Coordinates of C-alpha atoms and ligand atoms in Angstrom, one line a residue:
M493 CA 23.1 -24.1 6.3
Y494 CA 21.8 -21.5 3.2
K495 CA 24.0 -18.7 2.8
N496 CA 21.6 -16.4 1.0
K497 CA 18.5 -15.1 2.9
I498 CA 15.1 -15.2 0.9
W499 CA 13.3 -11.8 1.5
L500 CA 9.9 -11.4 1.7
S501 CA 10.2 -8.5 -1.1
A502 CA 13.4 -7.2 -2.0
P503 CA 14.3 -4.1 -4.2
H504 CA 14.5 -5.0 -7.6
M505 CA 16.7 -2.7 -9.8
G506 CA 15.7 -2.7 -13.7
G507 CA 18.9 -1.5 -15.3
S508 CA 18.8 2.1 -16.3
E509 CA 18.3 3.7 -12.9
Q510 CA 21.7 4.7 -12.5
K511 CA 21.6 6.3 -16.1
Y512 CA 18.8 8.6 -14.8
I513 CA 20.9 9.4 -11.5
Q514 CA 23.9 10.6 -13.7
E515 CA 21.8 12.8 -15.9
A516 CA 21.0 14.5 -12.2
F517 CA 24.4 14.7 -11.3
D518 CA 25.4 15.9 -14.6
S519 CA 22.8 18.8 -14.5
N520 CA 23.9 19.4 -11.1
W521 CA 20.1 19.0 -9.9
I522 CA 20.7 17.2 -6.6
A523 CA 17.9 18.7 -5.0
P524 CA 14.2 18.1 -4.6
V525 CA 13.9 19.9 -8.0
G526 CA 14.5 18.7 -11.7
D527 CA 13.8 16.7 -14.6
N528 CA 13.7 13.3 -13.1
I529 CA 10.8 14.4 -10.9
N530 CA 8.9 15.9 -13.9
Y531 CA 9.4 12.8 -16.3
F532 CA 8.7 10.3 -13.3
E533 CA 5.7 11.9 -12.4
H534 CA 4.8 12.2 -16.3
N535 CA 5.5 8.2 -16.6
I536 CA 2.8 7.5 -13.7
E537 CA 0.3 10.0 -15.1
T538 CA 0.7 8.3 -18.4
Y539 CA 0.4 5.1 -16.8
L540 CA -2.6 5.2 -14.7
G541 CA -4.4 6.9 -17.6
S542 CA -6.0 9.8 -15.6
G543 CA -5.1 12.1 -12.9
Y544 CA -2.5 14.2 -11.8
V545 CA 0.4 13.0 -10.0
A546 CA 2.9 14.8 -7.3
A547 CA 6.0 13.0 -6.6
L548 CA 6.6 13.0 -2.6
N549 CA 9.3 11.6 -0.3
S550 CA 7.0 9.0 1.1
G551 CA 4.0 7.4 1.2
T552 CA 3.3 8.5 4.6
S553 CA 3.6 11.9 3.8
A554 CA 1.6 11.4 0.7
I555 CA -1.5 10.2 3.0
H556 CA -0.4 13.1 5.5
L557 CA -0.8 16.1 2.9
G558 CA -4.0 13.9 1.3
L559 CA -5.7 14.6 4.6
I560 CA -4.9 18.2 4.3
L561 CA -5.6 18.8 0.9
L562 CA -9.4 17.0 1.8
G563 CA -9.6 19.5 4.8
V564 CA -9.2 17.4 8.0
Q565 CA -8.2 19.2 11.2
A566 CA -7.9 19.1 14.7
G567 CA -10.8 17.1 16.4
D568 CA -12.3 16.0 13.3
A569 CA -13.1 12.3 12.6
V570 CA -11.6 10.1 9.9
L571 CA -12.7 6.4 9.2
C572 CA -10.1 4.2 8.5
Q573 CA -9.3 0.5 7.8
S574 CA -8.2 -1.4 11.0
M575 CA -6.4 -3.8 8.9
T576 CA -3.3 -1.8 7.4
F577 CA 0.0 -0.5 7.7
S578 CA 0.4 1.9 10.8
A579 CA 1.2 4.5 8.0
S580 CA -2.2 4.5 7.0
A581 CA -3.3 5.7 10.3
N582 CA -0.5 7.7 11.8
P583 CA -1.1 11.2 9.9
I584 CA -4.8 11.2 11.3
L585 CA -3.1 11.6 14.4
Y586 CA -0.3 14.0 13.0
Q587 CA -3.4 16.4 12.3
G588 CA -4.8 16.2 15.7
A589 CA -7.6 14.4 14.3
I590 CA -9.6 11.0 15.6
P591 CA -9.5 7.7 13.9
I592 CA -12.6 5.4 13.9
F593 CA -11.3 2.0 13.0
I594 CA -13.5 0.0 10.5
D595 CA -13.4 -3.9 10.2
S596 CA -12.7 -6.1 7.0
E597 CA -14.8 -8.1 5.1
S598 CA -13.7 -11.5 4.2
D599 CA -13.8 -11.2 0.3
T600 CA -10.8 -8.8 -0.4
W601 CA -9.8 -8.4 3.2
N602 CA -10.3 -4.6 3.1
L603 CA -12.6 -1.8 4.2
C604 CA -16.5 -3.4 5.1
P605 CA -18.8 -1.4 3.7
I606 CA -21.3 -2.2 6.1
A607 CA -19.4 -1.7 9.1
L608 CA -18.4 1.5 7.5
E609 CA -21.8 2.5 6.9
E610 CA -22.6 1.5 10.4
A611 CA -19.7 4.2 11.7
I612 CA -21.2 7.0 9.8
V613 CA -24.5 7.0 10.7
D614 CA -23.4 6.6 14.4
S615 CA -21.1 9.4 14.2
I616 CA -23.7 11.6 12.5
T617 CA -26.1 10.9 15.3
K618 CA -24.0 11.8 17.6
G619 CA -23.3 15.2 15.9
K620 CA -20.4 14.5 14.2
K621 CA -19.8 13.8 10.6
P622 CA -16.8 12.0 9.7
K623 CA -14.2 14.1 7.4
A624 CA -12.7 11.6 5.4
I625 CA -12.5 7.5 4.8
I626 CA -9.0 5.8 4.3
A627 CA -9.6 2.5 2.2
V628 CA -6.9 0.6 1.3
H629 CA -6.1 -2.2 -1.4
L630 CA -4.2 -4.7 0.9
Y631 CA -1.2 -6.8 -0.6
G632 CA -2.6 -5.6 -4.4
I633 CA -6.3 -6.8 -4.0
P634 CA -8.5 -4.0 -4.8
Y635 CA -11.0 -2.7 -2.1
K636 CA -14.8 -3.1 -2.6
I637 CA -14.8 0.0 -4.9
D638 CA -18.3 0.1 -5.8
E639 CA -19.7 -0.4 -2.7
V640 CA -17.5 1.8 -0.6
R641 CA -17.8 4.5 -3.2
M642 CA -21.7 4.3 -2.8
V643 CA -21.6 4.7 1.0
A644 CA -19.3 7.4 0.6
D645 CA -21.1 9.0 -2.0
K646 CA -24.6 8.6 0.0
Y647 CA -23.4 10.9 2.9
S648 CA -20.8 13.1 0.8
I649 CA -17.4 12.0 2.7
P650 CA -14.2 12.0 0.5
I651 CA -12.4 8.8 -0.1
L652 CA -8.5 9.0 0.6
E653 CA -7.8 5.7 -1.6
D654 CA -4.1 4.2 0.1
S655 CA -2.9 2.4 -3.0
A656 CA 0.5 2.2 -1.5
E657 CA 0.6 -1.9 -2.4
A658 CA -1.3 -1.5 -5.5
L659 CA 0.7 0.4 -8.3
G660 CA -0.6 -1.8 -11.1
S661 CA -3.9 -3.6 -9.8
S662 CA -7.0 -2.4 -11.5
Y663 CA -10.8 -3.0 -11.0
N664 CA -12.8 -3.2 -14.2
G665 CA -10.1 -1.9 -16.1
K666 CA -9.7 1.2 -14.0
K667 CA -6.2 1.6 -12.4
C668 CA -5.7 1.7 -8.6
G669 CA -4.9 5.2 -7.1
T670 CA -7.7 6.7 -9.5
F671 CA -10.5 5.7 -7.5
G672 CA -10.3 8.0 -4.5
D673 CA -10.7 11.7 -4.3
I674 CA -7.2 11.6 -3.5
G675 CA -4.9 8.5 -4.3
V676 CA -1.5 7.7 -2.7
F677 CA 1.2 5.4 -3.8
S678 CA 4.6 4.2 -1.9
F679 CA 8.0 3.9 -3.4
N680 CA 9.3 2.4 -0.4
G681 CA 12.2 -0.3 -0.4
S682 CA 9.8 -3.3 -0.1
K683 CA 7.0 -2.2 -2.6
I684 CA 6.5 -3.2 -6.2
I685 CA 8.8 -0.4 -7.5
T686 CA 10.9 1.7 -5.1
T687 CA 12.9 5.0 -5.4
S688 CA 14.5 3.8 -2.2
S689 CA 12.0 6.1 -0.2
G690 CA 9.5 7.8 -1.9
G691 CA 5.5 8.2 -2.8
A692 CA 3.2 10.1 -4.6
I693 CA 0.0 11.8 -4.6
V694 CA -2.6 11.1 -6.9
T695 CA -5.5 14.2 -7.5
N696 CA -8.0 14.7 -10.0
S697 CA -7.1 18.3 -10.8
E698 CA -3.9 20.2 -11.8
K699 CA -4.7 22.7 -9.7
L700 CA -4.9 20.4 -6.4
K701 CA -1.7 18.8 -8.0
E702 CA 0.1 22.4 -7.6
K703 CA -1.3 22.7 -4.1
A704 CA 0.1 19.2 -3.2
I705 CA 3.7 20.7 -4.4
F706 CA 3.5 24.1 -3.0
L707 CA 2.5 22.6 0.4
A708 CA 5.2 19.8 -0.1
T709 CA 7.7 22.4 -0.8
Q710 CA 7.4 24.8 2.7
A711 CA 4.1 26.7 1.5
R712 CA 6.5 29.8 -0.2
D713 CA 4.3 32.5 -1.2
E714 CA 5.4 34.3 -4.6
A715 CA 7.9 36.9 -3.4
P716 CA 11.6 37.6 -3.7
H717 CA 12.0 36.9 0.0
Y718 CA 10.8 33.5 2.1
Q719 CA 7.1 34.6 2.7
H720 CA 4.6 32.2 4.2
S721 CA 0.7 32.5 4.7
E722 CA 0.1 28.5 5.4
I723 CA 2.3 26.1 7.4
G724 CA 4.4 24.0 4.8
Y725 CA 6.5 20.8 4.7
N726 CA 9.2 19.4 3.4
Y727 CA 7.6 16.3 1.8
R728 CA 9.1 16.6 -2.0
M729 CA 10.8 13.8 -3.6
S730 CA 14.6 14.1 -4.6
N731 CA 16.0 14.2 -8.0
I732 CA 18.3 11.5 -7.1
C733 CA 15.2 9.4 -6.1
A734 CA 12.9 10.3 -9.0
G735 CA 16.1 9.0 -11.2
I736 CA 15.2 5.2 -9.7
G737 CA 11.7 5.9 -10.1
R738 CA 11.9 6.5 -14.2
G739 CA 14.4 3.4 -14.2
Q740 CA 11.8 1.2 -12.4
M741 CA 9.0 2.6 -14.1
E742 CA 10.3 1.0 -17.2
V743 CA 10.1 -2.4 -15.8
L744 CA 7.0 -2.3 -13.8
E745 CA 4.5 -4.4 -16.0
E746 CA 7.2 -6.8 -16.1
Y747 CA 7.5 -7.2 -12.5
I748 CA 3.7 -7.1 -12.3
D749 CA 3.7 -10.4 -14.4
L750 CA 6.7 -11.6 -12.2
R751 CA 4.8 -11.0 -8.8
R752 CA 1.7 -12.6 -10.4
N753 CA 3.8 -15.8 -11.4
M754 CA 4.9 -15.8 -7.9
H755 CA 1.2 -16.1 -6.8
A756 CA 0.5 -18.6 -9.5
F757 CA 3.5 -20.9 -8.0
Y758 CA 1.9 -20.6 -4.6
V759 CA -1.5 -21.4 -5.8
D760 CA -0.1 -24.5 -7.5
L761 CA 2.1 -25.5 -4.3
F762 CA -0.7 -25.3 -1.7
A763 CA -3.4 -27.0 -4.0
A764 CA -2.7 -30.4 -2.6
I765 CA -2.2 -29.4 1.1
E766 CA -5.3 -29.5 3.2
G767 CA -6.5 -26.4 5.4
V768 CA -4.4 -23.8 3.9
T769 CA -5.9 -21.5 1.2
V770 CA -4.1 -18.8 -1.1
F771 CA -5.7 -15.4 -1.0
T772 CA -7.1 -14.7 -4.5
V773 CA -9.2 -11.9 -6.1
P774 CA -12.8 -12.4 -5.3
N775 CA -13.6 -12.5 -9.2
A776 CA -12.8 -11.4 -13.1
N777 CA -13.4 -7.8 -12.1
Y778 CA -10.7 -7.5 -9.9
F779 CA -6.9 -7.3 -11.1
S780 CA -4.2 -7.6 -8.5
N781 CA -0.2 -7.1 -8.9
Y782 CA -0.1 -9.4 -5.9
W783 CA 2.7 -7.3 -4.6
L784 CA 2.7 -9.9 -1.8
S785 CA 1.3 -13.6 -1.6
T786 CA -0.6 -14.5 1.2
I787 CA -2.1 -17.6 2.8
L788 CA -4.3 -18.5 5.2
V789 CA -3.6 -21.7 7.4
H790 CA -6.4 -23.5 9.6
P791 CA -4.8 -25.5 12.1
S792 CA -8.2 -27.5 12.4
E793 CA -7.7 -28.9 9.1
T794 CA -4.0 -29.1 9.1
N795 CA -3.3 -31.7 12.2
G796 CA -2.4 -28.5 14.0
I797 CA 0.3 -26.8 11.8
S798 CA -0.5 -23.2 12.5
R799 CA 1.0 -20.0 10.1
E800 CA 3.6 -19.5 13.1
T801 CA 4.9 -23.1 12.7
L802 CA 5.2 -22.3 8.9
R803 CA 7.0 -19.1 9.8
L804 CA 9.3 -20.6 12.3
A805 CA 10.0 -23.7 9.7
L806 CA 10.9 -21.0 6.9
E807 CA 13.1 -18.9 9.1
T808 CA 15.1 -21.9 10.2
A809 CA 15.9 -22.1 6.5
N810 CA 16.9 -18.4 6.1
I811 CA 13.4 -17.7 4.3
E812 CA 11.6 -14.6 5.6
S813 CA 8.0 -14.6 5.9
R814 CA 5.5 -12.4 8.3
P815 CA 2.2 -12.4 9.6
L816 CA -0.6 -10.3 8.1
W817 CA -0.9 -6.7 9.4
K818 CA -1.8 -6.7 12.7
P819 CA -5.0 -4.5 12.8
M820 CA -5.0 -1.0 14.1
H821 CA -7.7 -1.4 16.8
L822 CA -5.5 -4.1 18.5
Q823 CA -2.4 -2.0 18.4
P824 CA -1.4 -0.2 21.8
V825 CA -0.9 3.1 20.3
F826 CA -4.5 2.7 19.0
C827 CA -6.6 0.5 21.0
K828 CA -8.3 3.2 22.9
Y829 CA -10.0 4.6 19.4
V830 CA -13.9 3.5 18.6
Y831 CA -13.8 0.4 16.3
Y832 CA -16.4 -0.9 14.3
G833 CA -17.0 -4.4 13.2
S834 CA -16.2 -7.9 14.2
N835 CA -13.5 -10.3 14.2
I836 CA -12.8 -10.5 10.5
S837 CA -9.8 -8.9 10.4
E838 CA -8.6 -10.1 13.9
T839 CA -9.4 -14.1 12.6
L840 CA -7.3 -12.9 9.2
F841 CA -4.3 -11.9 11.5
N842 CA -4.1 -14.9 13.5
N843 CA -4.1 -17.4 10.6
G844 CA -2.4 -15.4 7.9
L845 CA 1.0 -15.3 6.7
C846 CA 3.0 -13.5 3.8
L847 CA 5.4 -15.6 1.7
P848 CA 8.3 -14.2 -0.1
S849 CA 6.8 -12.4 -3.1
G850 CA 9.6 -10.5 -4.9
S851 CA 10.0 -10.0 -8.6
N852 CA 13.5 -11.0 -8.4
L853 CA 13.3 -14.6 -6.7
S854 CA 14.9 -17.5 -8.9
E855 CA 14.0 -20.9 -9.8
T856 CA 16.6 -22.0 -7.0
D857 CA 14.8 -20.0 -4.4
R858 CA 11.4 -21.1 -5.5
A859 CA 12.5 -25.0 -5.1
R860 CA 14.0 -23.8 -1.6
I861 CA 10.2 -22.6 -0.3
K862 CA 8.6 -25.7 -2.2
S863 CA 10.9 -28.2 -0.2
I864 CA 10.5 -26.5 3.2
V865 CA 6.7 -26.3 2.6
L866 CA 6.4 -30.1 1.5
K867 CA 8.3 -31.4 4.4
L868 CA 6.2 -29.4 6.9
F869 CA 3.1 -30.6 5.5
N870 CA 4.1 -34.3 5.2
K871 CA 3.9 -34.2 1.3
Ligands
LIG1469 C1 4.2 1.0 2.7 C2 2.9 1.3 3.1 C3 2.5 3.2 3.5 C4 3.6 3.8 3.8 O1 4.6 4.3 2.5 P1 5.8 4.5 2.9 O2 6.5 5.0 1.7 O3 6.7 3.7 3.5 O4 5.7 5.9 3.9 C5 1.2 3.4 3.5 N1 0.0 2.5 3.6 C6 0.1 1.2 3.3 C7 -0.9 0.1 3.1 C8 1.5 0.6 2.6 O5 1.8 -0.7 2.7

């Protein structure tokens, strides 16, 4: 019936990306070295207002390098928000370390500071202090920055801030990505801006940035031949991809506004529908890029309509939506690891749905979404 598919979050080119790609071709820097990389890093550093940025080939490799820079080794314990994308947790296993999963709290859906402290105290009692905390800003909403930092500092455990979904979000005016001991961004195709595939690591010293680049480019010692004293990785961003990133940085602010407009559209749409709540920041200290607009559907208040009923109705109309991230402690690959908390993330997963949120959705797209929703809820 409908020809064009409405995607959850599709790439959105700004217009000057190909000009920067052309510059890479003209200078023949078709490599993970070149001006586009330097400019792209500089653009992000300026945007963030603090920190040093190294551009990498994915958010996942940024998390892996982050754990390495924090000294995580085989056998170490690493605390990780359970409700997240698997890429937050997989690098713990790449290092041979052991994840300890932590429940969410219901205000931001992110790392619960109370369950976090419980896990730390328990681990220390058992003689093994965790090496790092991985905290995530899900869907662009900042985690409880002050509370998580307080627990981390109380036990002197560094934070790896997974800001993959939160470029442009902030807390008390300070940009996400700059709160952790290490911060991480993703520029995958579905994120608020994309380099097709890409990521970045944010550090608080120039030396640490240089170390990240050194490790990301095969850890070559200074010598005319290839000399190595450390294990290296091939994690650097390509100069072609960085050209896309330069173009995307020019439109980032505009795209944040457009994503926030999508969120406002859903707040308006669901205002009159009982039993459906649009996930929104807890108070004015939080600013979300609303990378994805998400809702909770409570079937007891909707005459039995569940998030799955809505998802299938949208799918029939060629509109993509998706359940929230399934918590890691419920995943077959991770369920054998220890988990602290109750069932908050599990309940969110059971009732939550991500809705089309892209910055390139049209008025017609919105009208299509609206008509399906209103029809399903008999409005
Ligand atoms: C997208 C994402 C990542 C991984 O980034 P890639 O660039 O796809 O490797 C990590 N964590 C979260 C929370 C993400 O959403």
